XYZ file of C-alpha atoms in Angstrom:
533
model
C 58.630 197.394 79.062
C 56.133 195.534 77.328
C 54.707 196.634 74.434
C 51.374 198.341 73.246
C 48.402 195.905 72.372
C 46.324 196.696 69.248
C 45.974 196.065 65.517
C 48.960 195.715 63.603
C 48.854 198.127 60.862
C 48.885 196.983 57.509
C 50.054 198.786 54.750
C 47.700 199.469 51.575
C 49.526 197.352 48.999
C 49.903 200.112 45.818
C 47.744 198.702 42.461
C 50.021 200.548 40.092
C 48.422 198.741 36.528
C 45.204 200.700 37.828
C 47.100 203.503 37.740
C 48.081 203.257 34.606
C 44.745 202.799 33.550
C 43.134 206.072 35.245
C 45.927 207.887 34.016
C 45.750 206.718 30.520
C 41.649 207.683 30.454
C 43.379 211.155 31.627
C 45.588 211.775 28.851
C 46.594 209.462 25.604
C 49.867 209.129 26.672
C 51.870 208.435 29.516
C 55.839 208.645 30.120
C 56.717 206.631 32.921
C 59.803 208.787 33.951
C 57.632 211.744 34.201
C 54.073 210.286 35.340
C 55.772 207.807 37.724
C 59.182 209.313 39.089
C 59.049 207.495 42.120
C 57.966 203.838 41.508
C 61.908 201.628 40.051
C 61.866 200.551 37.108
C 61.493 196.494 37.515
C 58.032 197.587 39.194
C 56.583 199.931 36.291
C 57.760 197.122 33.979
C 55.886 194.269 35.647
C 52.856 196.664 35.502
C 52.646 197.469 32.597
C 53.907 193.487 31.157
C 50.611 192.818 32.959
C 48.359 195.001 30.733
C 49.998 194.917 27.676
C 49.823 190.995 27.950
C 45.852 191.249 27.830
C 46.271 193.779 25.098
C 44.811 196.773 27.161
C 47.803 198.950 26.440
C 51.381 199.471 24.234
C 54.162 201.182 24.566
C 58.122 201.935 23.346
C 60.981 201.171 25.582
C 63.765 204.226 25.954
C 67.192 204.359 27.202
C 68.517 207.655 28.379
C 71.901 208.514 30.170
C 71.241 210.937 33.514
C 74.140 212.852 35.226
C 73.136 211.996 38.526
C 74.979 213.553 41.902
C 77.213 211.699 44.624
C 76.716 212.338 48.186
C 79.742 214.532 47.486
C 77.944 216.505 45.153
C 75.196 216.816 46.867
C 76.376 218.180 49.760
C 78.025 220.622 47.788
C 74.375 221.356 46.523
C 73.193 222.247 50.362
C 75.668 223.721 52.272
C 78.415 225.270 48.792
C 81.608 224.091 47.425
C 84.856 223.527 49.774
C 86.101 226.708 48.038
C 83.304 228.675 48.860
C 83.386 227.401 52.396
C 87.382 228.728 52.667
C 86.475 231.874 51.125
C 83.567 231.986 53.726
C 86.010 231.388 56.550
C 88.404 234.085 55.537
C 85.807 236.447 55.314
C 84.004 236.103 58.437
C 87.503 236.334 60.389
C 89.484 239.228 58.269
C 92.354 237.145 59.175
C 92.473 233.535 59.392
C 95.655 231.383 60.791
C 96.377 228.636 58.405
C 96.489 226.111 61.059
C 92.800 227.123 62.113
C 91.663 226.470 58.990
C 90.383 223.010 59.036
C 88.489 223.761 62.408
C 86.556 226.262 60.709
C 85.463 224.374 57.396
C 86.793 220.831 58.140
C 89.371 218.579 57.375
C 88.534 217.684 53.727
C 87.620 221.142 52.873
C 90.087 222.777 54.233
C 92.256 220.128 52.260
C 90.697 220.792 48.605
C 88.743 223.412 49.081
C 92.303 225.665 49.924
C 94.197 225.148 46.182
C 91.034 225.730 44.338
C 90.214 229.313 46.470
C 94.045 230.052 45.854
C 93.602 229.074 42.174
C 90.120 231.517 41.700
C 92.152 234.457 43.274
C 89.503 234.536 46.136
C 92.354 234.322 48.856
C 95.812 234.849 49.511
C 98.960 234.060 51.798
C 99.475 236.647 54.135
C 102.665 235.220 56.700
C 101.014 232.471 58.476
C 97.337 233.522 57.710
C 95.086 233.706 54.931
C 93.570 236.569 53.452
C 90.842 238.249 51.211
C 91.410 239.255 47.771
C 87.946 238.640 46.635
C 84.830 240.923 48.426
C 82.171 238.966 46.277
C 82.187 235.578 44.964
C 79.887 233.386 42.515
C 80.334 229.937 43.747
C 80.214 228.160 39.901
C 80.215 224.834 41.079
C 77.192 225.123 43.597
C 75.540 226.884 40.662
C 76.383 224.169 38.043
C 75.919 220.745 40.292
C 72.290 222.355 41.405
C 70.990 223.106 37.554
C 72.297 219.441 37.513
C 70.678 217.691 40.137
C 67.433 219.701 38.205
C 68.293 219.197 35.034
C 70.183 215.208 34.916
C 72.083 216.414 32.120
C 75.601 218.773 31.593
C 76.007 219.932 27.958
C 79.518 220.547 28.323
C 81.479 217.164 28.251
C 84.627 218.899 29.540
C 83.154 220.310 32.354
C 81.600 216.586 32.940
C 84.423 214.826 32.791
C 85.975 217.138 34.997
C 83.294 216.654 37.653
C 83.319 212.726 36.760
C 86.932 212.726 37.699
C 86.632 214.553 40.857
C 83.895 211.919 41.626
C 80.749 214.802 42.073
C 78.589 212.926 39.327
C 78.353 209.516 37.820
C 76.712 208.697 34.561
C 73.418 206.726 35.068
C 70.891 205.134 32.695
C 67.487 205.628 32.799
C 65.106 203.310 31.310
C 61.476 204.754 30.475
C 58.371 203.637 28.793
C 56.071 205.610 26.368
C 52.572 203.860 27.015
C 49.751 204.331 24.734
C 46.032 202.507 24.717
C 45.613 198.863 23.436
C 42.633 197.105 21.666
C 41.565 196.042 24.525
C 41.925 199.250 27.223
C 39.473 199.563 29.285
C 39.092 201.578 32.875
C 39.476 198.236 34.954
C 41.332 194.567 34.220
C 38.465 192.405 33.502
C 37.764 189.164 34.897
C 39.783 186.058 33.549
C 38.909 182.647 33.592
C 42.292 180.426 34.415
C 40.198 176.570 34.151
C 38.008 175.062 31.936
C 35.684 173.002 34.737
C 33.289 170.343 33.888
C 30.273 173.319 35.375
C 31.331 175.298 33.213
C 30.860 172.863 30.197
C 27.798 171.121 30.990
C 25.967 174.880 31.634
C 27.309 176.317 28.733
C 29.444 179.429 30.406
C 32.708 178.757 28.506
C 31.526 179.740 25.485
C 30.980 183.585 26.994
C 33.860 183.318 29.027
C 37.071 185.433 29.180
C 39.680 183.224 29.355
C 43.300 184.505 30.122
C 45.428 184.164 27.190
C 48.471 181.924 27.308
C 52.087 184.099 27.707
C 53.978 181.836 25.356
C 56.966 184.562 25.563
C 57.057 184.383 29.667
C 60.247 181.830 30.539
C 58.884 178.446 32.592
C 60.533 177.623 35.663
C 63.291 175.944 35.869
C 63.676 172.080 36.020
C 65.868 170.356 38.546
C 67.039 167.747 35.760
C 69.408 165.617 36.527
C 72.900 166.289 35.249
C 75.876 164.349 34.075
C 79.297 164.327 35.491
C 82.076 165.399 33.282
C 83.771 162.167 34.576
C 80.811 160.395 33.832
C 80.637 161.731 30.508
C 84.081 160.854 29.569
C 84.037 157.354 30.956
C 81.278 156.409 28.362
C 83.751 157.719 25.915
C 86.665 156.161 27.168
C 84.492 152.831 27.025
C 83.085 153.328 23.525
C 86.562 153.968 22.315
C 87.440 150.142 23.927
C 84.179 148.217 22.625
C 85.347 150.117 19.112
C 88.215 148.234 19.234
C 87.474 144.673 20.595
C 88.002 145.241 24.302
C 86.136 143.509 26.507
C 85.254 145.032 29.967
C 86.805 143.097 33.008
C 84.972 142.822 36.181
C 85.851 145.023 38.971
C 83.792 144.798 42.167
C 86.654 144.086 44.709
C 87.773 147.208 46.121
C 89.464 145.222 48.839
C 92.074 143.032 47.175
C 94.901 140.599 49.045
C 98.907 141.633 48.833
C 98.842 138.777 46.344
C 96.804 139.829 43.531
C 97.726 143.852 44.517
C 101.490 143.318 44.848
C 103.124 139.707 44.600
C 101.242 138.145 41.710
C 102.464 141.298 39.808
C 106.217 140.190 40.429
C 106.037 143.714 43.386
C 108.893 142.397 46.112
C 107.627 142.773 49.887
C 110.064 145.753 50.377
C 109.100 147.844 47.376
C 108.046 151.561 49.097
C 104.331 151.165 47.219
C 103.640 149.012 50.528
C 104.273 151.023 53.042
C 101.612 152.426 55.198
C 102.262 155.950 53.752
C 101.665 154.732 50.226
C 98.879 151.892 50.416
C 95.644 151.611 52.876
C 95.695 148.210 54.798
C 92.670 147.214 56.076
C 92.988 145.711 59.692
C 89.837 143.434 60.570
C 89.659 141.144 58.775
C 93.569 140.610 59.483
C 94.430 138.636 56.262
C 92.982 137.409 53.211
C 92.743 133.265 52.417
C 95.274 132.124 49.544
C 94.158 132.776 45.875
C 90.902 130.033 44.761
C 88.138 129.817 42.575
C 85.888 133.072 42.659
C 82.670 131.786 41.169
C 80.834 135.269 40.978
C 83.609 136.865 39.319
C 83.931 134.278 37.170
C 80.293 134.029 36.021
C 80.402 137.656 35.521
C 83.752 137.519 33.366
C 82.274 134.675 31.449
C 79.445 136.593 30.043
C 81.116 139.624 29.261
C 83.281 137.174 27.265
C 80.476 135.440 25.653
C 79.216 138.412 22.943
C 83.986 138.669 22.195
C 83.925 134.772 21.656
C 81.025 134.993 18.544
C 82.890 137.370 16.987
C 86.185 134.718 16.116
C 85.261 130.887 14.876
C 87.429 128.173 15.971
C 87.897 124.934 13.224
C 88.981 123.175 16.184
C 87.322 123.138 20.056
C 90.461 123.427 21.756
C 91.342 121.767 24.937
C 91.028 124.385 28.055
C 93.683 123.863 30.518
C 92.258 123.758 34.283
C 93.742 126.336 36.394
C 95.679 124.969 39.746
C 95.786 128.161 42.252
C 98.145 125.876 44.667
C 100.927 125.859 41.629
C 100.537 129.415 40.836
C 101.171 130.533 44.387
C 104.077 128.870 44.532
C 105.476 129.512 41.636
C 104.676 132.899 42.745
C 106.579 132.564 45.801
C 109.884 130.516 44.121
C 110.033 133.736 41.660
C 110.084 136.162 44.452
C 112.473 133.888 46.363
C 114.909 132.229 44.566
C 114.328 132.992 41.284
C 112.831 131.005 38.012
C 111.311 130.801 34.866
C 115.125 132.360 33.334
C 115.191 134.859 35.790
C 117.116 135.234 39.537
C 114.398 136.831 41.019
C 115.091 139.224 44.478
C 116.467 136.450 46.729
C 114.714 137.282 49.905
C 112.616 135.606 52.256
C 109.423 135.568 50.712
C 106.230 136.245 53.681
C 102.965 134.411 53.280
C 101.579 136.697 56.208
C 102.945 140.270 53.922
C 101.075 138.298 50.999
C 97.942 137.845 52.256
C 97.668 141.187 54.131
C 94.553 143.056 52.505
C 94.741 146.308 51.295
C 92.164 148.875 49.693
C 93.614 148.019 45.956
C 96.271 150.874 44.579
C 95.309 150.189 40.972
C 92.588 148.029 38.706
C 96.381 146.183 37.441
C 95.226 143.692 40.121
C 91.937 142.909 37.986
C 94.081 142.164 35.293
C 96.251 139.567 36.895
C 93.720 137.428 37.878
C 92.385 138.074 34.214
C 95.441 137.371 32.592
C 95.597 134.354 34.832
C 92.020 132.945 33.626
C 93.350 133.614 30.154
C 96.207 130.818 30.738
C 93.410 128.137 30.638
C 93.576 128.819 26.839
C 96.303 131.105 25.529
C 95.031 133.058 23.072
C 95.125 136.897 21.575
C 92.828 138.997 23.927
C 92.229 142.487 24.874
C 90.782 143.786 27.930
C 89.580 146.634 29.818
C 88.632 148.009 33.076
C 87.750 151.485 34.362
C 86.412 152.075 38.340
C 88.265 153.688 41.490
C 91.294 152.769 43.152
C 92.942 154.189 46.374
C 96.182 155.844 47.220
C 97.614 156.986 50.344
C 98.501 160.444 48.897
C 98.614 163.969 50.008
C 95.690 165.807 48.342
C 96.410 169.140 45.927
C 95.442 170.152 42.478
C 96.068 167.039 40.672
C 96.283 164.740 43.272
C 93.265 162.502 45.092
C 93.846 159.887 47.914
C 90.612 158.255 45.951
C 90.547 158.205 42.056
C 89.792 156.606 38.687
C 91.966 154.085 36.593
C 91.404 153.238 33.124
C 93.078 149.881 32.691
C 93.890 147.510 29.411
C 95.393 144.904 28.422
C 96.499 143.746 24.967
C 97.933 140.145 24.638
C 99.274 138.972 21.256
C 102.038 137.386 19.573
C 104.964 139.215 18.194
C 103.924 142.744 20.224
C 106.676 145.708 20.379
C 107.232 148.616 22.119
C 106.583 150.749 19.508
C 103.113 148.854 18.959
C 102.180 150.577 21.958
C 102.960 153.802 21.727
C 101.322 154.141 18.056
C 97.905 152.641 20.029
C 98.486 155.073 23.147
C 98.442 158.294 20.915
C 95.594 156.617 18.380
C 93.677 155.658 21.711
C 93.818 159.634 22.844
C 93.488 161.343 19.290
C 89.899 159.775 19.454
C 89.810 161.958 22.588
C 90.843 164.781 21.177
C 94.005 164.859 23.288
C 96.767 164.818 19.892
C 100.102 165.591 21.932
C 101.410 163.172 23.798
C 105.120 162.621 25.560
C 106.666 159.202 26.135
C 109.035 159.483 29.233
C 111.292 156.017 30.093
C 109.928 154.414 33.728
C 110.116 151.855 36.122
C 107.914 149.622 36.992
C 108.569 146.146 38.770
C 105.911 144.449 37.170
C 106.596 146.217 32.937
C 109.949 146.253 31.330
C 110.351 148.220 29.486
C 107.984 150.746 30.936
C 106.654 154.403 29.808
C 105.278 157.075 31.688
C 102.604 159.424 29.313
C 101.849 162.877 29.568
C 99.295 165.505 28.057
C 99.467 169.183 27.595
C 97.042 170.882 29.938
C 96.158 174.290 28.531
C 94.452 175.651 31.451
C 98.091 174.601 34.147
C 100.163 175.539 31.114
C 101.999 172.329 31.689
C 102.867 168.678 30.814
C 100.894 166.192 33.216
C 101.015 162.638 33.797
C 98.230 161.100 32.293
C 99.194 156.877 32.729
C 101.927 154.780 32.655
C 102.202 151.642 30.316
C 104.438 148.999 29.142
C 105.270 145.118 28.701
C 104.637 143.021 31.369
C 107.414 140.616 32.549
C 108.169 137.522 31.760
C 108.487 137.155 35.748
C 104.970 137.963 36.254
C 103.529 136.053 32.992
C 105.295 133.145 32.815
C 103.892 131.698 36.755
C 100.733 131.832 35.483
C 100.865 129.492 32.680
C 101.201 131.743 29.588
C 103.402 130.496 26.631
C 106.425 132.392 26.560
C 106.114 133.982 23.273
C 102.776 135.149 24.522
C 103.746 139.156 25.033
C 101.172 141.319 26.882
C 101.138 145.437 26.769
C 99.930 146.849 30.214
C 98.601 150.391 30.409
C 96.589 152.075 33.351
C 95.502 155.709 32.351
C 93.532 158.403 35.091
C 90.135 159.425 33.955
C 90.679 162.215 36.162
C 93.098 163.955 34.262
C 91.882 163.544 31.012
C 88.894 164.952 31.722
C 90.549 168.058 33.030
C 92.703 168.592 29.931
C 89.140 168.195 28.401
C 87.432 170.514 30.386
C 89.233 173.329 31.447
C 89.529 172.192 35.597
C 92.949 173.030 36.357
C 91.784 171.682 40.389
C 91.438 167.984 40.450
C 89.112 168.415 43.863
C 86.523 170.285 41.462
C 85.870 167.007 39.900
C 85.766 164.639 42.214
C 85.228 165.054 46.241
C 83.539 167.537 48.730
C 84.465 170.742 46.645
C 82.736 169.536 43.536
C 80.462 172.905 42.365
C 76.771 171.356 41.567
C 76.476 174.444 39.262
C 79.155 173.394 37.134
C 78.188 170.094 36.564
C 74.703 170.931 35.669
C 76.035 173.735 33.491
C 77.999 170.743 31.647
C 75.808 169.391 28.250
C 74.922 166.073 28.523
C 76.305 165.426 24.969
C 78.922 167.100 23.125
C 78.768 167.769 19.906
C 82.829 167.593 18.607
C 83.489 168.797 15.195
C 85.430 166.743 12.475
């Protein structure tokens, strides 16, 4: 059926500061429970916000408690109590069955109302049937709950808590305003100029103009600032801490790296489980990677992050820089994996050129480091590095696991390094992150001997987790490249991840990084963080 044509009523929008206004030319003083009992409280306020703002009225803010009736109550107001209602019952019938009880009065009635008629001495038992013993009754509770709902207030807090309990009233506050006139009242809200206009100057009218006062206590709106990630946050510490202590940063734009760099290089034999398919991402097109060359770009790039490292030590002497031959490298590569050299027997397996150069999403930045430590055989020489971007892991995701995650990578090459060298920097290196206790837990590692797994207390998981893994690289892995032999190198790759959650709180890796990151918590986050001493 279609529907009736004409004007769409519109409904007179209520000016309640002119109300105000007329009723304060009434009467000096107006009590917004009492003068305005029907308009909420967030309304009254804006309304009169408005007018005291232009200093046309004040007034006192009070906060009273009301006793204030459930639908329970009320209907206990209207139609009596559940008592009264049995009493009712019995008296209408003379006799009333037990059983017919609830059809009378109800269900819930019958239920409560029952024990509390028993209790007043209204009814009684009689066989199977209820009885009077009461002719007249005063239902108290209708009586009470109406002077109540009147009223808002019970003076007896035994009796309230009582009705509280049987859930007939709940406690309610009330907030009301005492308004008075202001400086400024008048019957009607004058006229206020918002802009200054150039009119307005060149005839003069400013200077008789009412211009509307700024609100310098009204809050602005908010900005949609940028924010920074926690991760963020704590990489640029991470980094400081490095540069602090004559790092320098390593290049690390190659996601995609070859087997050789990823696994071989690193002295990682073709059947170690880090290369299966359910541990490493292969990447099929292109098939395989060429053998290990010159990278000019890299090499540019690792040059002048080099340069401002280099003018901090002078050299008496230029020395003479070695040339590096890739074609030796790979095979001594290959003869370690194969047959064994440099003082060691190496795995004795047919070494693949095809499982070398397969390419693979790299597993950690340890690949950067090789090709680093590699560049750093042209001239053998005390050096520290660092890197810190994403690597990739075939891994089952939970709360402190990502298939896709953060590695903080160094290296420290010296002469004379121990073991115990590296533990001292490890828990100096985290102190400055205010992580203090550390565990050391023996490893494995094909490519570090020995080798240490390190863990942090997390408060928040109320357990130990891994937070990197270090150690000494091999003489297998060092040695093809070129390095002297009594040129030791520590190796440690650390997770930004969970470093930042033992620093934040996040007991769910997935809330840092990844589709379930909350926006409100990282704009929440201070930019800076102010640590104490």
């Amino acid at each position: 059926m279609p529907a009736p044509r004409g004007p769409v009523p519109v409904l007179e929008k209520r000016d309640l500061p002119q109300e105000v206004l007329n009723l304060l030319d009434e009467k000096p003083t107006v009590h917004t429970s009492e003068d305005f009992p029907d308009v909420s409280q967030p309304e009254i306020k804006a309304a009169i916000d408005k007018l005291r703002s232009r200093s046309m009225l004040q007034y006192e803010t009070s906060d009273t408690e009301q006793v204030v009736l459930t639908a329970e109550g009320k209907g206990i107001c209207d139609e009596g109590s559940h008592e009264y209602k049995v009493w009712d019952a019995v008296r209408q019938s003379g006799r009333l069955p037990i059983k017919e009880l609830p059809s009378h009065v109800g269900a819930d009635s019958a239920k409560v109302g029952q024990g509390n008629a028993f209790k007043n001495k209204w009814i009684k038992k009689d066989g199977d049937a209820l009885v009077l013993l009461a002719k007249e009754v005063e239902d108290q509770a209708r009586i009470t709950l109406q002077n109540i709902q009147e009223t808002k207030t019970l003076g007896d807090a035994k009796l309230l808590a009582d009705l509280r309990k049987r859930k007939l009233v709940t406690l309610s506050k009330v907030i009301s305003y005492t308004v008075t006139k202001g400086p400024k009242y008048a019957k009607e809200i004058p006229e206020e100029i918002t802009d200054l206009t150039a009119d307005m100057l060149t005839s003069g009218a400013w200077e008789t103009a009412n211009f509307k006062p700024y609100n310098f206590n009204s809050l602005g709106a908010s900005q949609n600032a940028g924010a920074l990630h926690p991760l963020n946050k704590v990489r640029t510490e991470f980094r400081n801490i490095f540069f602090s202590q004559g790092f320098v940063e390593m290049p690390t734009g190659h996601f995609v790296e070859s087997g050789f760099w990823n696994f071989d290089a690193l002295f990682v034999p073709q059947q170690h489980p880090a290369r299966d398919m359910q541990d490493t991402f292969f990447i099929s097109d292109p098939a395989k990677a060429d053998k290990p060359g010159p990278d000019p770009e890299t090499e540019a790039q690792m040059d002048a992050m080099e340069a401002g490292s280099r003018k901090l030590f002078a050299t008496a002497t230029k020395k003479e820089i070695k040339s590096r031959d890739y074609e030796q490298y790979w095979n001594n590569v290959k003869e370690v994996h194969q047959n064994g050299a440099f003082g060691s027997v190496g795995y004795r397996y047919p070494w693949s050129e095809d499982e070398c150069l397969r390419l693979v999403l790299r597993t950690h930045t340890t690949a950067v480091s090789t090709w680093v430590l590699h560049r750093l055989a042209e001239d053998p020489r005390p050096a520290r590095y660092f890197s810190i971007d994403r690597v990739f892991r075939n891994e089952t995701v939970d709360a402190t696991h990502l298939a896709e995650f953060h590695q903080i990578e160094g290296v420290i090459a010296d002469f004379g390094l121990t073991l115990g060298g590296l533990m001292k920097f490890l828990e100096d290196f985290f102190s400055k992150m205010g992580i203090e206790d550390l565990r050391f837990k023996p490893a494995y590692n094909p490519y570090t001997e020995p080798s240490m797994e390190v863990f942090g207390y997390h408060v928040g998981l109320k357990k130990w987790v891994e937070i990197g893994n270090s150690g000494m690289f091999r003489p297998e892995m060092l040695e093809p490249m070129g390095l002297p032999k009594d040129l030791r190198v520590y190796g440690f790759g650390l997770s930004l991840e969970r470093p930042t959650m033992i620093k934040y709180g996040v007991s769910n890796i997935r809330e840092l990084l990844g589709h379930k990151v909350d926006l409100d918590f990282i704009e929440k986050n201070a930019a800076v963080r102010l640590e104490k001493n």
